[in-house]
Amino acid sequence: MMTITVLNRETSEKIAAGEVIERPASVVKELLDNAIDASATRITVEILQGGKEYMKISDNGRGITYQELPIAFLRHATSKIAAIDDLESLSTLGFRGEALPSIAAVAKVKMVSKLKEQLAAGEIEFQGGEKINYQENSAADGTSVIVENLFYNTPARLKFLKSNPQEAGIIGELVSEYALGNANIAFKFISDGKTLLQTSGNGEIKEVLAEIWGKQIAANLTEKEEENNGIALKAFFSPITMQRGNRRQQLFFVNGRLVKNPILHTALEQPYRGALPHKRYPIGLIYISLPPSETDVNVHPAKTLIKFHDERAVFSAIYNIVNSALMAPSMINSILNNQESAAAISQQITPAPESIVPKYNQEVFKELQIFKGYNNHEVGQENSPYQQFKAALPFLREDEPSKKLFPKLKSCGVFKNSYILAEDGDSLYIIDQHAAHERVLFENILDKLALEKTYAQVLLEPIIVDFSLNDALLAQEFLPFLNRSGFDITHFGDTSYLVRSAPSYLAGSDLNEILVDIMHEINDNKEKSRQKLLAEKLACKAAVKVHHALTTSEIDQLLYDLSACEEPYRCPHGRPTIIEIDDLQIQKWFKRIL
Ligand code: ADP
Ligand code: MG
């Protein structure tokens, strides 16, 4: 029989805390909110070991009195609202009175605070929700909070955390987002003793932008300001020549709060439609001010989700400000004059490789017989259907590689400078030149990575790559690996890196874009093997594109290289490289047989 019991205080506190505090960065977020709500103009975040061991957030804000310190740690204790109606005119980031008690429930916390008007500071300390110290002390004006041993009493949470550099990266990105959102506050971020970010707080958004996303982006973003129907906008956004592989550089602040709502991304991206290749995104930094009564931020305890009463008005405001600027003649001219953009424009005309997956009718064309049962599976995975399949067939065992069964292809034509036609015995084959080349390069690169062979080519002119803070942190960790793969990259100050050489097969490619893309991809796919990710990305960038004429000998070489691959039938992303139409089928079409 089940009995119903009320959870004890410790358990219910931990459950409630779980909604607010998910990882070290959530602690930092709540404490940054509190510092900003206290009108701080200077905020310092210091962490050790990704914040798992130690986090200290200090501000020069108004402070809390000694008497009120214990009250601040009570659940639902807040100075920011008194009744639910106050949410209609909310001007602070916090209002739920949950952050401090939540943090205290899952870590050891010490808060020291001093008001300007008072001589003594107060100090209070909690462990596992219990007060363990409360006394007067001396300190500078403002508040500092030290959080240690996060999740020491909730091991399940602890297990979910990522590596220290990854958690540090998440915190770094958060602090940089706050710095972008609050250009009038001086932020400093120190991780394991190193100052990774410092802003002046002089209110110049472009300066913060240059500090955080790099000078190149800062110099290229268009800035527009507008106010309509009670919605005031300030927007910074990229020209169509500057694109990213994900939406991480699209930030939206509503009344100073960093918020999430898919409609905002759509509004920013819509004007770029058709101009950006598939799965490429613009950069945008958008500040929206509107009456608090027009929004609802009390959707989730972390207060980052937002609802708008008039969603359409917000959408149009963003869409219009971006669209009108993109349409402006000056912007189009600058695109045509910009050499770099020639590539972007041709990409506009040439569909991205993703969009030319051969659309074939399963009934008529069939993928190579031996590959039945290997659909949309990641190549190279242990125990993938392909591996199981190989194990099941005696003639396909490791010692007898699958390449024996690959047709002996003799090229007999090219379609649209994109697909190679080839024959072998009784079949006609169509080979996607991009996908096939990708496969060849992928295996090649993986081999070389495994052997750690270097095959670098020194660049005529070294180039400087600006990473975002999060990417830069990851780059530090990933650098030795890249440098073993044919790159020569060294730290060049702040978040910039100097590239002196690159793998020879990348000759002529846009290294800046490739490196930024690689960092983003690694960041987004933390579970995937980094070797594979790197090989996949490099292969895709270096592979011959569609609508690119190959010479006869290049075609022969490609067909030969493909036949020598371990897994020739799929590109690294799992799309087919080759399809087969057999003679029997052709004879049926021509009614030679029925
Ligand atoms: P909330 O921010 O939702 O009010 P918190 O638990 O985060 O709830 O904080 C409780 C209260 O403690 C706040 O309302 C505020 O009065 C006070 N407080 C917290 N942090 C600071 C700070 N850094 N400076 C001044 N006051 C603070
Ligand atoms: Mg708060």
XYZ file of C-alpha atoms and ligand atoms in Angstrom:
622
model
C 0.000 0.000 0.000
C 1.184 3.528 -0.784
C 1.109 6.003 2.026
C 1.021 9.713 1.416
C 3.497 11.697 3.485
C 4.612 15.276 3.403
C 8.238 15.582 2.309
C 10.577 16.796 5.009
C 11.943 20.324 4.708
C 15.365 19.260 3.476
C 13.934 17.171 0.639
C 11.406 19.737 -0.502
C 14.036 22.471 -0.414
C 16.321 20.407 -2.620
C 13.537 19.735 -5.093
C 12.623 23.414 -5.262
C 16.293 24.332 -5.606
C 16.601 21.943 -8.540
C 14.248 24.105 -10.579
C 16.386 27.183 -10.156
C 19.902 25.809 -9.811
C 20.831 23.384 -12.540
C 24.566 23.975 -12.845
C 27.250 26.428 -11.682
C 26.163 28.935 -14.327
C 22.657 29.079 -12.809
C 24.165 30.246 -9.510
C 26.126 32.917 -11.335
C 23.015 34.005 -13.212
C 20.949 34.470 -10.046
C 23.743 36.348 -8.282
C 24.334 38.586 -11.296
C 20.605 39.369 -11.315
C 20.774 40.304 -7.643
C 23.816 42.519 -8.159
C 22.143 44.319 -11.070
C 18.924 44.723 -9.061
C 21.058 46.315 -6.313
C 22.194 48.953 -8.874
C 25.796 47.755 -8.963
C 28.104 49.432 -11.491
C 30.956 47.000 -10.986
C 30.563 43.204 -10.795
C 33.305 40.602 -10.533
C 32.828 36.876 -11.053
C 35.611 34.588 -9.903
C 35.472 30.823 -10.279
C 37.676 27.818 -9.679
C 37.369 24.535 -11.558
C 34.365 25.455 -13.641
C 32.590 26.821 -10.568
C 32.157 23.371 -9.092
C 34.588 24.153 -6.265
C 34.246 27.876 -5.812
C 32.356 30.873 -7.175
C 32.512 34.405 -5.875
C 30.307 37.184 -7.170
C 31.067 40.638 -5.766
C 29.259 43.860 -6.479
C 29.371 47.493 -5.378
C 25.582 47.734 -5.112
C 23.409 49.035 -2.329
C 23.931 46.131 0.053
C 21.785 44.490 2.736
C 21.625 45.430 6.412
C 22.969 43.083 9.041
C 19.449 42.543 10.379
C 18.059 41.589 6.988
C 20.751 39.080 6.026
C 18.959 36.011 7.441
C 15.667 37.159 5.941
C 17.159 37.291 2.439
C 17.807 33.543 2.737
C 14.206 32.671 3.604
C 12.161 31.146 0.808
C 9.891 33.690 -0.915
C 11.665 36.560 0.825
C 12.087 39.449 -1.573
C 12.337 43.198 -1.408
C 11.226 43.511 -5.011
C 7.501 42.863 -5.031
C 4.880 42.769 -2.303
C 1.870 41.422 -4.221
C 1.177 39.695 -7.520
C -0.063 42.941 -9.100
C 3.411 44.395 -8.718
C 4.543 42.136 -11.570
C 2.661 44.491 -13.880
C 5.229 47.175 -13.231
C 8.245 44.991 -12.465
C 11.539 46.710 -13.145
C 13.859 44.239 -11.421
C 15.279 40.943 -12.686
C 14.415 39.011 -9.521
C 11.018 38.838 -7.804
C 10.443 35.264 -6.653
C 12.649 35.344 -3.566
C 13.948 31.884 -4.352
C 17.543 32.256 -5.467
C 19.387 32.615 -2.178
C 17.513 29.847 -0.308
C 17.878 27.562 -3.353
C 21.619 28.080 -3.521
C 21.906 27.619 0.242
C 20.075 24.283 -0.041
C 22.622 22.749 -2.400
C 25.960 24.353 -1.473
C 27.932 26.132 1.171
C 27.184 29.859 0.876
C 28.649 32.897 2.555
C 27.268 36.379 2.007
C 29.069 39.513 3.169
C 27.328 42.838 2.728
C 27.814 46.434 3.714
C 25.668 49.479 3.143
C 27.463 52.724 2.317
C 25.680 54.454 5.171
C 26.856 51.985 7.771
C 30.265 51.357 9.295
C 30.081 47.621 9.900
C 29.379 44.871 7.426
C 27.330 41.760 8.095
C 28.318 38.217 7.339
C 26.166 35.119 7.185
C 26.951 31.552 6.226
C 24.815 28.522 5.350
C 25.557 24.902 4.672
C 22.919 22.508 3.382
C 20.281 25.113 4.222
C 21.425 25.458 7.879
C 22.794 28.740 9.204
C 26.313 28.060 10.498
C 27.646 31.573 11.085
C 26.153 35.060 11.495
C 28.230 37.993 12.708
C 29.298 41.566 12.141
C 32.499 42.075 10.227
C 34.277 44.642 8.119
C 34.140 44.782 4.338
C 33.970 47.156 1.384
C 30.642 48.700 0.335
C 28.458 46.285 -1.555
C 27.811 42.574 -1.438
C 29.820 39.485 -2.132
C 28.584 35.942 -2.198
C 30.867 32.923 -2.079
C 29.434 29.571 -3.121
C 31.485 26.436 -2.479
C 31.026 22.711 -3.045
C 27.967 23.063 -5.228
C 25.725 19.963 -5.232
C 27.834 18.250 -2.543
C 24.562 16.922 -1.123
C 22.882 16.117 -4.455
C 25.290 13.729 -6.191
C 22.845 13.077 -9.045
C 23.148 16.705 -10.127
C 26.885 16.631 -9.766
C 27.119 13.718 -12.160
C 25.311 15.668 -14.872
C 27.843 18.462 -14.938
C 30.272 18.749 -17.813
C 34.052 19.021 -17.605
C 35.548 21.993 -15.761
C 36.544 23.879 -18.931
C 33.076 23.291 -20.357
C 31.315 24.564 -17.237
C 33.748 27.507 -17.160
C 32.838 28.137 -20.798
C 29.132 28.203 -19.992
C 29.741 30.668 -17.160
C 32.029 32.749 -19.365
C 29.388 32.919 -22.052
C 26.769 33.911 -19.502
C 28.924 36.702 -18.075
C 29.668 37.952 -21.566
C 25.961 37.965 -22.375
C 25.288 39.981 -19.243
C 28.104 42.335 -20.204
C 26.478 42.801 -23.622
C 23.141 43.404 -21.959
C 24.543 45.913 -19.480
C 27.193 48.001 -21.186
C 26.984 50.501 -18.308
C 28.256 47.951 -15.800
C 31.940 47.011 -15.561
C 32.197 43.225 -15.578
C 35.222 41.127 -14.790
C 35.410 37.362 -15.140
C 38.276 35.413 -13.614
C 38.577 31.658 -14.075
C 41.285 29.693 -12.275
C 43.190 32.902 -11.631
C 43.101 34.144 -15.213
C 41.132 37.265 -16.152
C 39.211 36.200 -19.220
C 36.874 39.110 -19.630
C 36.874 42.711 -18.576
C 34.561 45.461 -19.709
C 34.788 49.142 -18.873
C 31.167 49.852 -18.056
C 31.284 53.093 -20.045
C 28.002 52.303 -21.789
C 29.468 51.837 -25.284
C 27.830 48.687 -26.650
C 30.165 48.540 -29.654
C 33.152 48.406 -27.323
C 31.669 45.520 -25.375
C 30.818 43.835 -28.661
C 34.423 44.118 -29.821
C 35.626 42.750 -26.494
C 33.290 39.771 -26.569
C 32.494 38.795 -30.140
C 35.658 40.241 -31.598
C 36.565 43.406 -33.472
C 35.638 41.947 -36.837
C 32.021 41.349 -35.867
C 31.762 44.644 -34.007
C 32.963 46.523 -37.064
C 30.539 44.787 -39.414
C 27.247 44.849 -37.541
C 24.662 47.411 -38.569
C 23.223 49.480 -35.736
C 19.629 50.741 -35.846
C 17.337 52.358 -33.324
C 13.574 52.862 -33.522
C 10.514 53.431 -31.388
C 6.994 52.541 -32.463
C 3.737 51.866 -30.614
C 5.400 51.776 -27.235
C 8.124 49.354 -28.334
C 11.625 50.812 -28.359
C 14.291 48.835 -30.180
C 18.026 49.032 -30.459
C 19.397 46.435 -32.849
C 22.821 45.300 -34.027
C 22.816 42.719 -36.810
C 25.082 41.160 -39.399
C 25.248 41.761 -43.158
C 24.343 38.687 -45.234
C 28.018 38.036 -45.842
C 28.574 37.213 -42.188
C 26.921 34.056 -40.981
C 27.122 31.450 -38.310
C 26.358 27.743 -38.078
C 24.071 28.201 -35.055
C 22.075 30.802 -33.153
C 24.444 31.314 -30.256
C 25.221 34.840 -31.388
C 21.609 35.927 -31.398
C 20.782 37.631 -28.113
C 17.609 39.368 -27.070
C 17.186 41.593 -24.043
C 13.746 42.661 -22.958
C 13.807 45.491 -20.436
C 17.377 44.484 -19.612
C 16.592 40.812 -19.121
C 18.227 38.204 -21.351
C 15.257 36.215 -22.629
C 14.383 33.217 -24.726
C 11.460 32.994 -27.097
C 11.662 31.357 -30.546
C 9.572 34.111 -32.106
C 12.433 36.563 -31.561
C 14.897 34.436 -33.546
C 12.370 33.989 -36.341
C 11.774 37.727 -36.547
C 15.495 38.394 -36.862
C 16.101 35.625 -39.409
C 13.137 36.166 -41.676
C 14.615 39.152 -43.571
C 17.669 37.021 -44.439
C 15.583 34.234 -45.925
C 16.847 33.147 -49.282
C 20.035 35.106 -48.799
C 21.633 32.708 -46.345
C 22.302 29.068 -47.182
C 20.399 26.359 -45.395
C 21.286 26.120 -41.703
C 23.271 29.342 -41.621
C 22.172 32.083 -39.247
C 22.663 35.824 -38.899
C 24.229 37.453 -35.850
C 22.002 39.755 -33.852
C 22.001 41.677 -30.619
C 18.585 43.195 -29.960
C 17.460 45.357 -27.050
C 13.725 45.672 -26.635
C 12.029 48.029 -24.186
C 8.303 47.880 -23.623
C 5.955 48.333 -20.674
C 6.442 45.434 -18.206
C 2.677 44.941 -18.221
C 3.016 43.813 -21.858
C 5.188 40.846 -20.891
C 5.069 37.833 -18.609
C 8.382 36.598 -17.269
C 6.898 34.418 -14.559
C 6.729 31.424 -16.903
C 9.560 29.397 -15.382
C 11.538 29.679 -12.114
C 14.703 30.591 -14.037
C 12.836 33.637 -15.466
C 14.498 33.453 -18.891
C 11.384 32.448 -20.805
C 9.161 35.334 -21.727
C 5.672 35.700 -23.134
C 4.429 38.782 -24.899
C 0.826 39.876 -24.751
C 1.143 41.210 -28.290
C 3.563 38.802 -29.874
C 2.847 40.070 -33.361
C 3.806 43.648 -32.506
C 7.176 42.520 -31.147
C 7.747 40.299 -34.173
C 6.987 43.104 -36.645
C 9.134 45.599 -34.801
C 12.210 43.355 -35.043
C 11.443 42.171 -38.557
C 10.966 45.718 -39.847
C 14.073 47.228 -38.357
C 16.267 44.463 -39.811
C 14.448 44.149 -43.108
C 14.512 47.854 -43.947
C 18.254 48.001 -43.302
C 19.024 44.892 -45.350
C 17.031 46.334 -48.238
C 18.824 49.675 -48.128
C 20.917 50.359 -51.260
C 24.015 51.136 -49.220
C 23.979 47.636 -47.825
C 23.583 46.011 -51.240
C 26.408 48.123 -52.664
C 28.719 47.244 -49.866
C 27.972 43.606 -50.548
C 28.814 43.900 -54.213
C 31.994 45.796 -53.457
C 33.093 43.389 -50.825
C 35.320 40.724 -52.240
C 34.594 38.255 -49.482
C 30.921 38.434 -50.292
C 31.287 37.109 -53.815
C 31.422 33.694 -52.223
C 28.292 34.364 -50.214
C 26.395 35.448 -53.266
C 27.422 32.420 -55.260
C 26.368 30.292 -52.308
C 23.037 31.995 -52.645
C 22.650 30.760 -56.185
C 24.218 27.370 -55.662
C 22.157 25.365 -53.232
C 24.087 24.240 -50.187
C 25.279 20.651 -50.445
C 22.656 19.549 -47.924
C 19.820 20.444 -50.210
C 20.836 18.219 -53.094
C 20.340 14.874 -51.469
C 19.303 12.792 -54.469
C 15.550 12.525 -54.541
C 15.018 9.118 -55.976
C 12.026 6.927 -56.137
C 12.680 3.899 -53.984
C 10.817 1.670 -56.410
C 12.925 2.494 -59.396
C 16.381 3.294 -58.118
C 17.755 1.313 -55.299
C 20.616 1.991 -53.060
C 23.308 -0.595 -53.312
C 21.838 -3.909 -52.288
C 24.383 -4.716 -49.665
C 23.500 -1.580 -47.836
C 19.914 -2.447 -47.099
C 19.231 -2.008 -43.417
C 21.723 0.764 -43.033
C 19.519 3.774 -43.136
C 20.319 7.131 -41.650
C 22.750 5.730 -39.207
C 25.801 7.482 -38.080
C 28.776 6.121 -39.879
C 31.509 4.556 -37.857
C 29.457 4.025 -34.741
C 30.287 0.916 -32.772
C 27.477 -1.536 -33.184
C 25.859 0.462 -35.927
C 23.681 -1.659 -38.187
C 26.579 -1.543 -40.599
C 28.977 -3.093 -38.107
C 26.441 -5.743 -37.176
C 25.820 -6.385 -40.809
C 29.509 -6.794 -41.491
C 29.841 -9.223 -38.634
C 26.933 -11.276 -39.887
C 28.317 -11.906 -43.328
C 31.354 -14.157 -43.556
C 32.634 -12.534 -46.738
C 32.480 -9.102 -45.180
C 34.564 -9.687 -42.076
C 37.244 -7.225 -41.043
C 40.049 -9.291 -42.566
C 38.134 -9.266 -45.831
C 37.148 -5.619 -46.102
C 33.914 -4.522 -47.706
C 35.740 -2.769 -50.511
C 35.963 -6.103 -52.342
C 32.274 -5.806 -53.038
C 32.374 -2.248 -54.191
C 31.742 -2.109 -57.941
C 34.662 -1.513 -60.272
C 33.468 1.819 -61.532
C 34.243 3.087 -64.999
C 33.021 6.622 -65.527
C 30.750 7.212 -68.508
C 29.569 10.774 -68.060
C 28.733 13.631 -65.779
C 25.361 15.198 -65.038
C 25.164 18.907 -64.166
C 28.813 18.935 -63.133
C 27.575 17.401 -59.893
C 26.869 13.718 -60.437
C 29.249 11.254 -61.966
C 27.746 8.465 -64.068
C 29.631 5.198 -64.029
C 29.146 1.601 -65.033
C 30.242 -1.811 -63.925
C 28.940 -4.964 -65.541
C 25.179 -4.876 -65.494
C 24.594 -1.682 -63.565
C 24.642 2.026 -64.018
C 25.727 4.096 -61.030
C 25.181 7.701 -60.063
C 27.735 9.146 -57.681
C 27.286 12.427 -55.813
C 30.681 14.055 -56.277
C 30.508 16.183 -53.139
C 29.322 13.358 -50.917
C 31.883 10.956 -52.378
C 34.744 13.375 -51.948
C 33.605 14.127 -48.430
C 33.778 10.426 -47.611
C 37.245 10.101 -49.099
C 38.597 13.127 -47.252
C 36.885 12.115 -44.025
C 38.612 8.746 -43.898
C 41.865 10.283 -44.986
C 41.767 12.913 -42.283
C 40.741 10.401 -39.621
C 43.657 8.160 -40.622
C 46.071 11.006 -40.385
C 44.631 12.189 -37.086
C 45.038 8.703 -35.716
C 48.623 8.598 -36.867
C 49.146 12.185 -35.798
C 50.846 12.882 -39.056
C 51.280 16.544 -39.751
C 50.699 17.797 -43.203
C 50.534 21.493 -42.667
C 50.937 24.205 -45.214
C 52.350 27.507 -44.018
C 50.089 30.422 -44.895
C 51.528 33.281 -46.915
C 50.025 35.695 -44.434
C 49.073 34.506 -40.954
C 45.472 35.254 -40.104
C 43.848 36.306 -36.852
C 40.671 34.592 -35.735
C 38.424 36.203 -33.119
C 36.464 33.737 -31.050
C 33.607 34.415 -28.679
C 34.635 33.947 -25.058
C 33.049 30.535 -24.782
C 34.673 29.363 -28.006
C 37.990 30.814 -26.912
C 37.864 28.837 -23.673
C 37.133 25.718 -25.637
C 39.880 26.590 -28.103
C 42.419 26.600 -25.273
C 41.435 23.058 -24.485
C 41.190 22.006 -28.104
C 44.292 23.759 -29.396
C 46.816 20.958 -28.916
C 44.478 18.711 -30.838
C 44.086 21.148 -33.732
C 47.829 21.676 -33.747
C 48.367 17.944 -34.138
C 45.991 17.994 -37.102
C 47.961 20.238 -39.379
C 47.124 23.635 -37.906
C 49.566 25.956 -36.258
C 47.487 28.150 -33.988
C 48.709 30.180 -31.055
C 47.026 32.429 -28.542
C 47.179 36.067 -29.596
C 45.684 37.867 -26.627
C 42.143 37.975 -25.236
C 39.971 35.792 -27.405
C 42.069 36.101 -30.564
C 44.196 33.391 -32.081
C 46.905 33.557 -34.711
C 46.817 30.914 -37.450
C 50.163 30.403 -39.187
C 49.487 27.191 -41.043
C 46.604 24.940 -41.954
C 46.203 21.449 -43.383
C 47.116 21.535 -47.055
C 43.751 20.242 -48.244
C 42.113 23.411 -46.877
C 44.084 25.616 -49.247
C 41.878 28.428 -50.475
C 39.121 27.914 -47.904
C 37.924 30.564 -45.473
C 39.872 29.462 -42.390
C 38.227 31.994 -40.114
C 34.789 30.619 -40.873
C 35.973 27.017 -40.644
C 37.543 27.483 -37.225
C 34.559 29.348 -35.788
C 32.263 26.642 -37.164
C 34.404 23.896 -35.675
C 34.306 25.498 -32.230
C 30.548 25.896 -32.403
C 30.078 22.346 -33.511
C 32.258 20.990 -30.721
C 30.331 23.102 -28.276
C 27.001 21.829 -29.548
C 27.962 18.158 -29.840
C 29.826 17.476 -26.652
C 29.068 13.783 -26.750
C 30.474 13.084 -30.195
C 34.108 12.138 -30.586
C 36.115 15.256 -31.285
C 38.314 13.502 -33.821
C 35.278 12.537 -35.796
C 33.713 15.977 -35.533
C 36.883 17.637 -36.686
C 37.324 15.201 -39.568
C 33.686 15.601 -40.571
C 33.827 19.369 -40.548
C 37.137 19.620 -42.372
C 36.045 17.074 -44.978
C 32.826 18.946 -45.643
C 34.658 22.260 -46.029
C 37.372 20.880 -48.259
C 35.299 18.581 -50.469
C 34.610 19.567 -54.060
C 31.249 21.298 -54.330
C 28.413 20.491 -56.683
C 28.332 22.358 -60.010
C 32.080 22.159 -60.097
C 33.518 20.601 -63.230
C 36.059 17.864 -62.594
C 38.602 16.709 -65.156
C 38.474 13.115 -66.384
C 41.508 12.178 -64.365
C 40.055 13.827 -61.250
C 36.908 11.778 -61.749
C 38.878 8.561 -62.129
C 40.886 9.382 -59.047
C 37.751 10.130 -57.024
C 36.084 6.849 -58.081
C 39.228 4.951 -57.210
C 39.602 6.704 -53.837
C 35.969 6.033 -53.029
C 36.346 2.353 -53.803
C 39.278 2.240 -51.392
C 37.210 3.658 -48.519
C 36.249 1.616 -45.492
C 32.633 2.691 -45.775
C 32.242 4.027 -49.301
C 28.461 4.033 -49.487
C 27.709 6.980 -47.253
C 29.099 10.434 -46.683
C 30.156 11.172 -43.065
C 26.697 12.610 -42.328
C 25.037 9.405 -43.499
C 23.717 10.437 -46.899
C 24.311 8.058 -49.806
C 27.346 8.648 -52.015
C 26.260 6.271 -54.752
C 23.085 4.728 -56.092
C 22.642 1.872 -58.498
C 20.229 1.327 -61.380
C 20.519 -2.190 -62.721
C 20.214 -3.282 -66.306
C 17.083 -5.255 -65.585
C 15.332 -2.114 -64.463
C 16.485 -0.231 -67.532
C 15.233 -2.986 -69.791
C 11.862 -2.820 -68.069
C 11.610 0.903 -68.721
C 12.157 0.327 -72.400
C 9.705 -2.557 -72.358
C 12.367 -4.922 -73.596
C 11.240 -7.221 -70.857
C 8.047 -7.122 -68.812
P 14.799 37.966 -5.376
O 15.963 38.430 -6.179
O 13.811 37.238 -6.203
O 14.181 39.043 -4.557
P 16.758 36.452 -3.922
O 16.663 35.209 -3.110
O 17.639 36.419 -5.107
O 15.298 36.868 -4.348
O 17.233 37.614 -2.972
C 16.470 37.941 -1.822
C 16.650 39.402 -1.435
O 17.989 39.618 -0.961
C 16.483 40.382 -2.569
O 15.124 40.734 -2.750
C 17.343 41.545 -2.143
O 16.600 42.407 -1.294
C 18.420 40.920 -1.308
N 19.681 40.768 -2.066
C 20.137 39.639 -2.651
N 21.321 39.837 -3.256
C 21.632 41.146 -3.075
C 22.738 41.976 -3.465
N 23.760 41.506 -4.191
N 22.710 43.276 -3.091
C 21.679 43.776 -2.371
N 20.625 43.040 -1.983
C 20.584 41.744 -2.309
Mg 17.335 37.227 -7.085
